[in-house]
Amino acid sequence: MNDRRRKRVVVLISGRGSNLNALLHAAIDPAYPADIAGVISNKAAAKGLESAASHNVPCVVVSEDDYETREDHDDAIDETLRSMKAEFVCLAGYMRLLSPAFVKKWQGRMINIHPALLPAFKGLNTHARALASGVRIHGCTVHFVTAGMDEGPVILQAAVPVHSKDTEETLAERVLKAEHLVYPRALAMIAQGTVRMASGQTMFTGSEEIADPQIMISPGMRDKARST
Ligand code: GRF
């Protein structure tokens, strides 16, 4: 039988927290299938902690400065996740590599948002690299987290055009809007069980109908010769 309970989700952040905010907003709706049960930050100064507090969501800072090794730090995060009874974990601008042992424990239950259309532009500075490469379409990806950085199976992607006058900032702003749209949607899909990870791949059940049937082409077709 389908488990219709709202699933307990804990979000890991390091900074601004605008994606966390998008998830918190989505979860205000009682019909949303996930409840943001806690937030963990590795930085005490992370701005996202304020958003979490304003939604009365429990927040814990687990700083790497208090642990000798990455594994010890990840163990402390794991314990905190368990104390919060997390069923799923969302990485939302969590700027620290996770140890393979930690990833293994949460594999299939941990997702990340990356500001590029993976597998293009893994890693940092994705918008500057997209501009430098001359791509005309850029975007963001929600994927399951696996041991390889930004390599896990893709759940959802959104594409945005790259304009000729774009700067890193204008492009980042356009992509961020797309991130805020897709992250709550992807979390809803895993919380409802319409998406899961199996044999290293994303398996979809009956979720295709919510895909937007649009192809985005950049630059747009404004060629007068073609319209006559
Ligand atoms: C986002 O662009 C996200 O894709 C990346 O880190 C950034 C975090 O931004 N992983 P915010 O903290 O959610 O505002």
PDB file of N, CA and C and ligand atoms in Angstrom, residues 15-20 92-93 95 112-115 176 179, ligand 1:
ATOM      1  N   GLY A  15      25.461  27.946   3.372  1.00  0.00           N
ATOM      2  CA  GLY A  15      25.465  29.396   3.145  1.00  0.00           C
ATOM      3  C   GLY A  15      24.095  30.019   3.031  1.00  0.00           C
ATOM      4  N   ARG A  16      23.897  30.700   1.879  1.00  0.00           N
ATOM      5  CA  ARG A  16      22.723  31.544   1.640  1.00  0.00           C
ATOM      6  C   ARG A  16      21.384  30.864   1.900  1.00  0.00           C
ATOM      7  N   GLY A  17      21.228  29.641   1.413  1.00  0.00           N
ATOM      8  CA  GLY A  17      20.007  28.893   1.727  1.00  0.00           C
ATOM      9  C   GLY A  17      18.782  29.247   0.905  1.00  0.00           C
ATOM     10  N   SER A  18      18.965  29.763  -0.322  1.00  0.00           N
ATOM     11  CA  SER A  18      17.770  30.106  -1.104  1.00  0.00           C
ATOM     12  C   SER A  18      17.036  28.835  -1.562  1.00  0.00           C
ATOM     13  N   ASN A  19      17.768  27.760  -1.824  1.00  0.00           N
ATOM     14  CA  ASN A  19      17.081  26.499  -2.176  1.00  0.00           C
ATOM     15  C   ASN A  19      16.367  25.915  -0.968  1.00  0.00           C
ATOM     16  N   LEU A  20      17.011  26.016   0.204  1.00  0.00           N
ATOM     17  CA  LEU A  20      16.341  25.599   1.443  1.00  0.00           C
ATOM     18  C   LEU A  20      15.021  26.348   1.582  1.00  0.00           C
ATOM     19  N   ALA A  92      21.699  21.306  -0.152  1.00  0.00           N
ATOM     20  CA  ALA A  92      21.285  22.560  -0.787  1.00  0.00           C
ATOM     21  C   ALA A  92      22.388  23.587  -0.551  1.00  0.00           C
ATOM     22  N   GLY A  93      23.386  23.550  -1.440  1.00  0.00           N
ATOM     23  CA  GLY A  93      24.527  24.442  -1.262  1.00  0.00           C
ATOM     24  C   GLY A  93      25.402  23.990  -0.104  1.00  0.00           C
ATOM     25  N   MET A  95      28.675  22.868   0.916  1.00  0.00           N
ATOM     26  CA  MET A  95      29.924  23.030   0.183  1.00  0.00           C
ATOM     27  C   MET A  95      31.061  22.191   0.746  1.00  0.00           C
ATOM     28  N   ASN A 112      20.867  16.106  -4.443  1.00  0.00           N
ATOM     29  CA  ASN A 112      21.620  17.358  -4.506  1.00  0.00           C
ATOM     30  C   ASN A 112      21.117  18.182  -5.679  1.00  0.00           C
ATOM     31  N   ILE A 113      21.263  19.506  -5.557  1.00  0.00           N
ATOM     32  CA  ILE A 113      20.995  20.353  -6.727  1.00  0.00           C
ATOM     33  C   ILE A 113      22.300  20.970  -7.185  1.00  0.00           C
ATOM     34  N   HIS A 114      22.514  20.889  -8.508  1.00  0.00           N
ATOM     35  CA  HIS A 114      23.767  21.389  -9.089  1.00  0.00           C
ATOM     36  C   HIS A 114      23.424  22.441 -10.138  1.00  0.00           C
ATOM     37  N   PRO A 115      24.136  23.573 -10.145  1.00  0.00           N
ATOM     38  CA  PRO A 115      23.778  24.653 -11.064  1.00  0.00           C
ATOM     39  C   PRO A 115      24.355  24.481 -12.469  1.00  0.00           C
ATOM     40  N   LEU A 176      19.169  30.210 -10.948  1.00  0.00           N
ATOM     41  CA  LEU A 176      18.690  30.048  -9.569  1.00  0.00           C
ATOM     42  C   LEU A 176      17.157  29.986  -9.519  1.00  0.00           C
ATOM     43  N   GLU A 179      16.270  26.632 -10.346  1.00  0.00           N
ATOM     44  CA  GLU A 179      16.576  25.731  -9.221  1.00  0.00           C
ATOM     45  C   GLU A 179      15.420  25.710  -8.225  1.00  0.00           C
TER      46      GLU A 179
HETATM   47  C1  GRF B   1      23.029  26.711  -5.685  1.00  0.00           C
HETATM   48  O1  GRF B   1      23.353  27.328  -6.903  1.00  0.00           O
HETATM   49  C2  GRF B   1      23.101  25.218  -5.810  1.00  0.00           C
HETATM   50  O2  GRF B   1      22.791  24.752  -7.072  1.00  0.00           O
HETATM   51  C3  GRF B   1      24.565  24.939  -5.510  1.00  0.00           C
HETATM   52  O3  GRF B   1      24.920  25.855  -4.523  1.00  0.00           O
HETATM   53  C4  GRF B   1      24.077  27.004  -4.612  1.00  0.00           C
HETATM   54  C5  GRF B   1      23.454  27.173  -3.262  1.00  0.00           C
HETATM   55  O4  GRF B   1      22.651  28.328  -3.194  1.00  0.00           O
HETATM   56  N1  GRF B   1      24.758  23.565  -5.130  1.00  0.00           N
HETATM   57  P1  GRF B   1      21.637  28.505  -1.981  1.00  0.00           P
HETATM   58  O5  GRF B   1      22.470  28.391  -0.697  1.00  0.00           O
HETATM   59  O6  GRF B   1      20.619  27.440  -2.072  1.00  0.00           O
HETATM   60  O7  GRF B   1      21.082  29.884  -2.153  1.00  0.00           O
END
